Amino acid sequence: TYVSFWGNVLVTINPFGAMLYMLALFSLILIHELLHGISFVLFSKNKWSTMKFGVSVKSGVAYCISLVPIKIPRARLSLMMPIYVVCLPVYVYALVTGNFALATLGVLLASGSVGDFYYMCKLRAISKSLYMYEELPTKTGYEIGFYVFEKVEGV
């Protein structure tokens, strides 16, 4: 057992606890990405087969993108769903119970959502009548991005 002091917090780390923490972190990352997909499917009425899940090895991030265009408000909802369902509840529960390990887990999950926050900020300035199409990571180094466009019927 390794014990260190940080402020008024006593942190005890043991191999089983560390493994459990990492398992929780990876499980919640998977749930985070699944929530993006579930949001796309439920709120955009897309089929599950239109979702693409993966990991960008270059940037070390997991992702879920829709392979079909999504209206901006639905894209915003999908971006924030993991924050509402996972990050905030974990952090609030940790604060209420005084659980330092859960608090750090909540902070790590929220910091891992920085891309979601970034896209949300970009999409807030875009008209709700437009559509968003996401781009897959490519071998040329381009990471996940999106295009915004107006959908023209009958073309």
Coordinates of C-alpha atoms in Angstrom, one line a residue:
T1 CA 0.0 0.0 0.0
Y2 CA 1.3 3.4 -0.9
V3 CA 0.1 6.4 1.1
S4 CA 0.6 10.0 0.1
F5 CA -0.7 13.3 1.5
W6 CA -2.2 16.0 -0.6
G7 CA -3.8 18.9 1.3
N8 CA -6.2 17.4 3.8
V9 CA -6.8 14.4 1.7
L10 CA -5.2 11.0 2.5
V11 CA -4.9 8.9 -0.6
T12 CA -4.4 5.2 -0.2
I13 CA -3.6 3.3 -3.4
N14 CA -3.6 -0.5 -3.6
P15 CA -3.3 -2.7 -6.7
F16 CA -6.9 -3.9 -6.5
G17 CA -8.2 -0.4 -6.0
A18 CA -6.1 0.9 -8.9
M19 CA -7.4 -1.9 -11.2
L20 CA -11.0 -1.2 -10.1
Y21 CA -10.5 2.5 -10.8
M22 CA -9.1 1.8 -14.3
L23 CA -11.9 -0.6 -15.0
A24 CA -14.5 2.0 -14.0
L25 CA -12.8 4.7 -16.1
F26 CA -12.7 2.5 -19.2
S27 CA -16.3 1.3 -18.6
L28 CA -17.5 4.9 -18.3
I29 CA -15.7 5.9 -21.4
L30 CA -17.5 3.1 -23.3
I31 CA -20.8 4.2 -21.8
H32 CA -20.0 7.8 -22.8
E33 CA -19.6 6.9 -26.4
L34 CA -22.7 4.6 -26.3
L35 CA -24.7 7.6 -25.0
H36 CA -23.7 9.6 -28.1
G37 CA -24.9 6.8 -30.3
I38 CA -28.1 6.2 -28.3
S39 CA -28.9 9.9 -28.6
F40 CA -28.3 9.9 -32.3
V41 CA -30.6 6.9 -32.7
L42 CA -33.4 8.1 -30.4
F43 CA -33.6 11.8 -31.1
S44 CA -32.6 11.7 -34.8
K45 CA -34.5 8.5 -35.5
N46 CA -31.4 7.0 -37.2
K47 CA -30.7 3.3 -37.4
W48 CA -28.0 1.9 -35.2
S49 CA -26.1 0.9 -38.3
T50 CA -25.6 4.6 -39.1
M51 CA -23.3 4.9 -36.0
K52 CA -19.6 4.5 -36.3
F53 CA -17.6 3.7 -33.1
G54 CA -13.8 3.7 -32.9
V55 CA -10.6 4.9 -31.3
S56 CA -8.3 7.3 -32.9
V57 CA -4.9 5.9 -32.0
K58 CA -3.0 9.0 -33.0
S59 CA -4.9 11.3 -30.6
G60 CA -5.9 8.5 -28.2
V61 CA -9.6 9.3 -28.1
A62 CA -12.7 7.1 -28.5
Y63 CA -15.4 8.4 -30.7
C64 CA -18.9 7.8 -31.9
I65 CA -20.1 9.6 -35.0
S66 CA -23.2 9.5 -37.2
L67 CA -22.6 8.5 -40.8
V68 CA -25.7 10.4 -41.8
P69 CA -26.4 14.2 -41.5
I70 CA -28.0 15.3 -38.2
K71 CA -29.9 18.5 -37.5
I72 CA -27.9 20.9 -35.3
P73 CA -30.2 20.7 -32.2
R74 CA -30.0 16.9 -32.2
A75 CA -26.3 17.0 -32.6
R76 CA -26.0 19.4 -29.7
L77 CA -28.1 17.0 -27.5
S78 CA -26.0 14.1 -28.5
L79 CA -22.8 16.0 -27.7
M80 CA -24.0 16.9 -24.2
M81 CA -25.8 13.6 -23.3
P82 CA -22.8 11.9 -21.7
I83 CA -22.1 15.1 -19.6
Y84 CA -25.7 15.1 -18.3
V85 CA -25.9 11.3 -17.7
V86 CA -22.4 10.3 -16.7
C87 CA -20.0 13.1 -15.8
L88 CA -22.2 15.4 -13.7
P89 CA -23.9 12.6 -11.7
V90 CA -20.6 10.9 -10.9
Y91 CA -19.1 14.2 -9.7
V92 CA -22.2 15.4 -7.8
Y93 CA -22.5 12.0 -6.1
A94 CA -18.8 12.2 -5.2
L95 CA -19.2 15.7 -3.7
V96 CA -22.3 14.6 -1.6
T97 CA -20.5 11.5 -0.3
G98 CA -17.1 13.0 0.0
N99 CA -15.6 10.3 -2.2
F100 CA -12.3 11.7 -3.5
A101 CA -11.7 8.8 -5.9
L102 CA -15.1 9.3 -7.6
A103 CA -14.5 13.1 -7.7
T104 CA -11.3 12.6 -9.6
L105 CA -13.1 10.1 -11.9
G106 CA -15.8 12.7 -12.6
V107 CA -13.1 15.3 -13.4
L108 CA -11.2 12.9 -15.7
L109 CA -14.5 12.1 -17.5
A110 CA -15.4 15.7 -17.9
S111 CA -11.9 16.6 -19.1
G112 CA -12.1 13.7 -21.6
S113 CA -15.2 15.5 -23.0
V114 CA -13.3 18.6 -24.0
G115 CA -13.9 17.8 -27.7
D116 CA -17.6 17.6 -27.0
F117 CA -17.5 21.0 -25.3
Y118 CA -15.5 22.4 -28.2
Y119 CA -18.0 21.2 -30.8
M120 CA -20.9 22.4 -28.7
C121 CA -19.4 25.9 -28.5
K122 CA -18.9 25.9 -32.3
L123 CA -22.5 24.6 -32.9
R124 CA -24.1 27.1 -30.6
A125 CA -23.4 29.9 -33.1
I126 CA -24.9 27.9 -36.0
S127 CA -28.6 28.1 -37.1
K128 CA -30.8 25.3 -35.8
S129 CA -32.2 24.8 -39.2
L130 CA -28.9 23.5 -40.6
Y131 CA -27.5 20.0 -40.6
M132 CA -24.2 18.6 -39.4
Y133 CA -22.2 15.8 -41.0
E134 CA -19.3 14.3 -39.2
E135 CA -16.0 13.3 -40.8
L136 CA -14.1 10.1 -39.9
P137 CA -10.5 10.2 -38.9
T138 CA -8.2 9.6 -41.9
K139 CA -4.8 8.1 -42.4
T140 CA -3.6 11.6 -43.6
G141 CA -3.8 12.8 -40.0
Y142 CA -7.1 14.6 -40.1
E143 CA -9.0 14.0 -36.9
I144 CA -12.7 14.0 -36.4
G145 CA -14.4 17.1 -37.7
F146 CA -17.8 18.2 -39.1
Y147 CA -19.4 20.0 -42.0
V148 CA -22.4 22.2 -41.7
F149 CA -24.9 22.6 -44.5
E150 CA -28.4 23.4 -45.5
K151 CA -30.3 20.3 -46.7
V152 CA -32.1 21.0 -50.0
E153 CA -35.1 18.8 -50.7
G154 CA -35.4 17.1 -54.1
V155 CA -31.8 17.4 -55.1

